[in-house]
């Protein structure tokens, strides 16, 4: 069965520092990977998907099939990046999402 | 269109009672999903619909849970004979592409 692991429940960095949120997955096929974000008092929303290979709000994520990882990175964190981040896996297009447990990112001034 | 809406936002019920939640997806979104989220965990998949057809149900969805999507528009999730372990946030999402749009959730507390 597929599984998504986010090893850090909490991550705290200072403004301007680089940040990396880790995500590892287990799945035998070729999944699609996403990062969803939930800002305080807002809904869960898509941040980025691996297939688009684009940078959103300065964040990027590279799918490493050898290491089965999909870490989220940003070179210079901003206070407005403080939020809960969830890594998610989709087996086939349109199917259900399997989420990790989430990482609460706090960017300190 | 203001996005996916869910009703009620909060529900407190006594153990053993039945509850029903409603989800209104974004217009023309053909797929609709239900997830459950407990404290400190990510959302867990419950079931999903393509139009009015229920395509998949998680083994988390015991026989006390039933979901419908009549006419392929809004959906309802009913929990019969609620238990304290059913206390959670119930999330609905809809899509017609790859991005799932989430509602605000219904927080259920079973006392």
Coordinates of C-alpha atoms in Angstrom, one line a residue:
Chain A
X1 CA 0.0 0.0 0.0
X2 CA 1.1 3.5 -0.7
X3 CA 2.5 5.6 2.2
X4 CA 3.7 9.2 2.6
X5 CA 6.1 10.1 5.4
X6 CA 7.0 13.6 6.6
X7 CA 9.6 13.0 9.3
X8 CA 9.4 16.5 10.9
X9 CA 6.1 17.5 12.6
X10 CA 7.6 20.9 13.4
X11 CA 10.2 23.1 11.6
X12 CA 11.3 26.5 12.7
X13 CA 13.6 28.8 10.8
X14 CA 14.5 32.5 10.7
X15 CA 13.4 34.8 8.0
X16 CA 15.8 34.7 5.1
X17 CA 17.1 31.3 5.9
X18 CA 16.8 28.3 3.5
X19 CA 14.1 25.8 4.3
X20 CA 13.6 22.2 3.3
X21 CA 10.5 20.2 4.2
X22 CA 11.1 16.5 3.7
X23 CA 8.7 14.0 2.1
X24 CA 9.3 10.3 1.4
X25 CA 6.9 8.0 -0.2
X26 CA 6.5 4.3 -0.8
X27 CA 4.6 3.2 -3.9
X28 CA 5.5 0.6 -6.5
X29 CA 4.2 2.5 -9.5
X30 CA 4.8 6.0 -10.8
X31 CA 2.7 8.3 -8.7
X32 CA 2.0 11.9 -9.0
X33 CA 3.2 14.0 -6.0
X34 CA 1.8 17.2 -4.6
X35 CA 2.4 19.7 -1.9
X36 CA -0.7 21.2 -0.3
X37 CA -0.5 24.0 2.2
X38 CA -2.9 25.3 4.9
X39 CA -2.4 28.8 6.2
X40 CA -3.9 29.8 9.5
X41 CA -7.7 29.9 9.4
X42 CA -7.7 29.0 5.6
X43 CA -8.6 26.0 3.6
X44 CA -6.2 23.4 2.4
X45 CA -4.9 24.4 -1.0
X46 CA -2.6 23.2 -3.7
X47 CA 0.9 24.6 -3.6
X48 CA 2.6 22.7 -6.4
X49 CA 2.7 19.4 -8.2
X50 CA 5.8 17.6 -9.4
X51 CA 4.7 17.2 -13.0
X52 CA 4.5 20.9 -13.6
X53 CA 8.1 21.5 -12.4
X54 CA 7.4 25.1 -11.6
X55 CA 8.2 27.4 -8.7
X56 CA 5.3 28.7 -6.7
X57 CA 5.9 31.4 -4.1
X58 CA 9.6 30.7 -4.4
X59 CA 9.1 27.0 -3.5
X60 CA 10.3 24.1 -5.7
X61 CA 10.2 20.4 -5.3
X62 CA 12.0 17.7 -7.2
X63 CA 10.8 14.2 -7.5
X64 CA 13.7 11.8 -6.8
X65 CA 12.5 8.3 -7.8
X66 CA 15.7 6.6 -6.7
X67 CA 15.3 7.9 -3.1
X68 CA 11.5 8.0 -3.4
X69 CA 11.5 11.6 -2.1
X70 CA 9.8 14.8 -2.9
X71 CA 11.3 17.4 -0.7
X72 CA 10.0 21.0 -0.7
X73 CA 12.6 23.8 -0.8
X74 CA 12.8 27.5 -0.6
X75 CA 16.1 29.4 -0.6
X76 CA 14.9 32.4 1.5
X77 CA 12.0 31.8 3.9
X78 CA 9.5 34.6 4.5
X79 CA 7.3 35.1 7.6
X80 CA 4.2 34.6 5.4
X81 CA 5.4 31.0 4.6
X82 CA 4.4 30.0 8.1
X83 CA 1.8 27.3 7.6
X84 CA 1.1 23.6 7.7
X85 CA 2.5 21.7 4.7
X86 CA 1.3 18.3 3.5
X87 CA 2.9 16.1 1.0
X88 CA 0.4 14.0 -1.0
X89 CA 0.5 11.1 -3.4
X90 CA -1.9 10.3 -6.2
X91 CA -1.7 6.8 -7.7
X92 CA -3.5 7.6 -11.0
X93 CA -4.9 10.8 -12.3
X94 CA -8.1 11.7 -10.5
X95 CA -7.9 9.1 -7.9
X96 CA -7.7 9.7 -4.1
X97 CA -4.8 11.5 -2.4
X98 CA -2.7 9.9 0.3
X99 CA -1.4 12.5 2.6
X100 CA 1.6 12.6 5.0
X101 CA 1.1 13.8 8.6
X102 CA 2.1 17.3 7.8
X103 CA 4.9 19.7 8.8
X104 CA 4.1 22.9 10.7
X105 CA 6.6 25.5 9.4
X106 CA 7.2 28.6 11.5
X107 CA 9.3 31.4 10.1
X108 CA 10.6 33.7 12.8
X109 CA 11.3 37.4 12.2
Chain B
X1 CA -18.6 30.8 -7.3
X2 CA -17.2 30.9 -3.8
X3 CA -15.7 27.5 -3.8
X4 CA -16.6 24.3 -2.1
X5 CA -19.0 24.7 0.8
X6 CA -19.8 22.4 3.7
X7 CA -22.6 22.4 6.1
X8 CA -22.7 22.5 9.1
X9 CA -19.3 23.8 10.0
X10 CA -19.6 22.4 13.5
X11 CA -21.6 19.5 14.9
X12 CA -21.8 18.3 18.5
X13 CA -23.7 15.1 19.0
X14 CA -24.2 12.4 21.6
X15 CA -22.8 8.9 21.1
X16 CA -25.3 6.8 19.3
X17 CA -27.0 9.6 17.4
X18 CA -27.0 9.8 13.6
X19 CA -25.4 12.8 11.8
X20 CA -25.5 14.0 8.2
X21 CA -23.1 16.4 6.5
X22 CA -23.5 18.2 3.2
X23 CA -20.9 19.2 0.6
X24 CA -21.6 21.5 -2.3
X25 CA -18.8 21.3 -4.8
X26 CA -17.7 23.9 -7.3
X27 CA -20.0 23.9 -10.3
X28 CA -19.1 21.5 -13.1
X29 CA -16.6 19.6 -11.0
X30 CA -17.3 16.0 -11.8
X31 CA -15.3 14.4 -9.0
X32 CA -16.0 14.8 -5.3
X33 CA -14.0 13.4 -2.4
X34 CA -14.5 13.0 1.3
X35 CA -11.6 12.9 3.7
X36 CA -11.4 12.7 7.5
X37 CA -8.7 14.4 9.6
X38 CA -7.9 13.9 13.2
X39 CA -5.7 16.0 15.3
X40 CA -2.0 15.9 14.3
X41 CA -2.7 13.8 11.2
X42 CA -3.1 14.5 7.6
X43 CA -6.4 14.0 5.8
X44 CA -7.4 10.4 5.3
X45 CA -9.4 9.3 2.3
X46 CA -12.9 8.0 2.8
X47 CA -14.7 7.9 -0.5
X48 CA -15.0 9.6 -3.9
X49 CA -17.6 10.1 -6.6
X50 CA -17.3 10.7 -10.3
X51 CA -20.6 12.4 -11.1
X52 CA -23.2 10.3 -9.2
X53 CA -21.2 7.1 -9.2
X54 CA -19.3 6.2 -6.0
X55 CA -16.0 4.8 -7.4
X56 CA -14.0 4.0 -4.3
X57 CA -14.5 3.5 -0.6
X58 CA -11.8 3.2 2.0
X59 CA -11.8 0.4 4.4
X60 CA -11.9 3.2 7.0
X61 CA -15.5 3.6 5.9
X62 CA -17.4 1.2 8.1
X63 CA -20.9 0.1 7.5
X64 CA -22.1 3.0 9.8
X65 CA -20.9 5.4 7.1
X66 CA -22.8 6.1 3.9
X67 CA -22.3 8.7 1.2
X68 CA -24.4 9.7 -1.7
X69 CA -24.2 12.2 -4.6
X70 CA -27.6 12.2 -6.2
X71 CA -27.7 13.8 -9.6
X72 CA -23.9 14.3 -9.5
X73 CA -24.2 17.7 -7.7
X74 CA -24.0 18.0 -3.9
X75 CA -23.0 15.1 -1.7
X76 CA -24.1 13.9 1.8
X77 CA -22.1 11.9 4.3
X78 CA -24.1 10.1 7.0
X79 CA -22.7 8.5 10.1
X80 CA -25.1 6.2 12.0
X81 CA -24.8 5.3 15.6
X82 CA -21.9 7.7 16.2
X83 CA -19.0 6.7 18.4
X84 CA -16.4 8.9 20.2
X85 CA -13.8 7.7 17.7
X86 CA -15.8 9.5 14.9
X87 CA -14.8 12.9 16.3
X88 CA -12.8 14.5 13.6
X89 CA -12.8 17.1 10.9
X90 CA -14.6 15.9 7.8
X91 CA -13.3 17.5 4.6
X92 CA -14.9 17.6 1.2
X93 CA -13.0 18.3 -2.0
X94 CA -13.9 18.6 -5.7
X95 CA -12.1 18.7 -9.0
X96 CA -12.4 18.4 -12.7
X97 CA -8.7 18.2 -13.3
X98 CA -5.7 17.4 -11.1
X99 CA -6.1 20.0 -8.4
X100 CA -8.5 19.2 -5.5
X101 CA -10.3 22.2 -4.1
X102 CA -11.1 21.7 -0.4
X103 CA -14.0 23.0 1.6
X104 CA -13.7 24.4 5.1
X105 CA -14.6 21.2 6.7
X106 CA -17.2 20.0 9.2
X107 CA -15.9 19.5 12.7
X108 CA -17.7 16.7 14.5
X109 CA -17.5 16.2 18.2
X110 CA -19.2 13.1 19.7
X111 CA -19.8 13.3 23.4

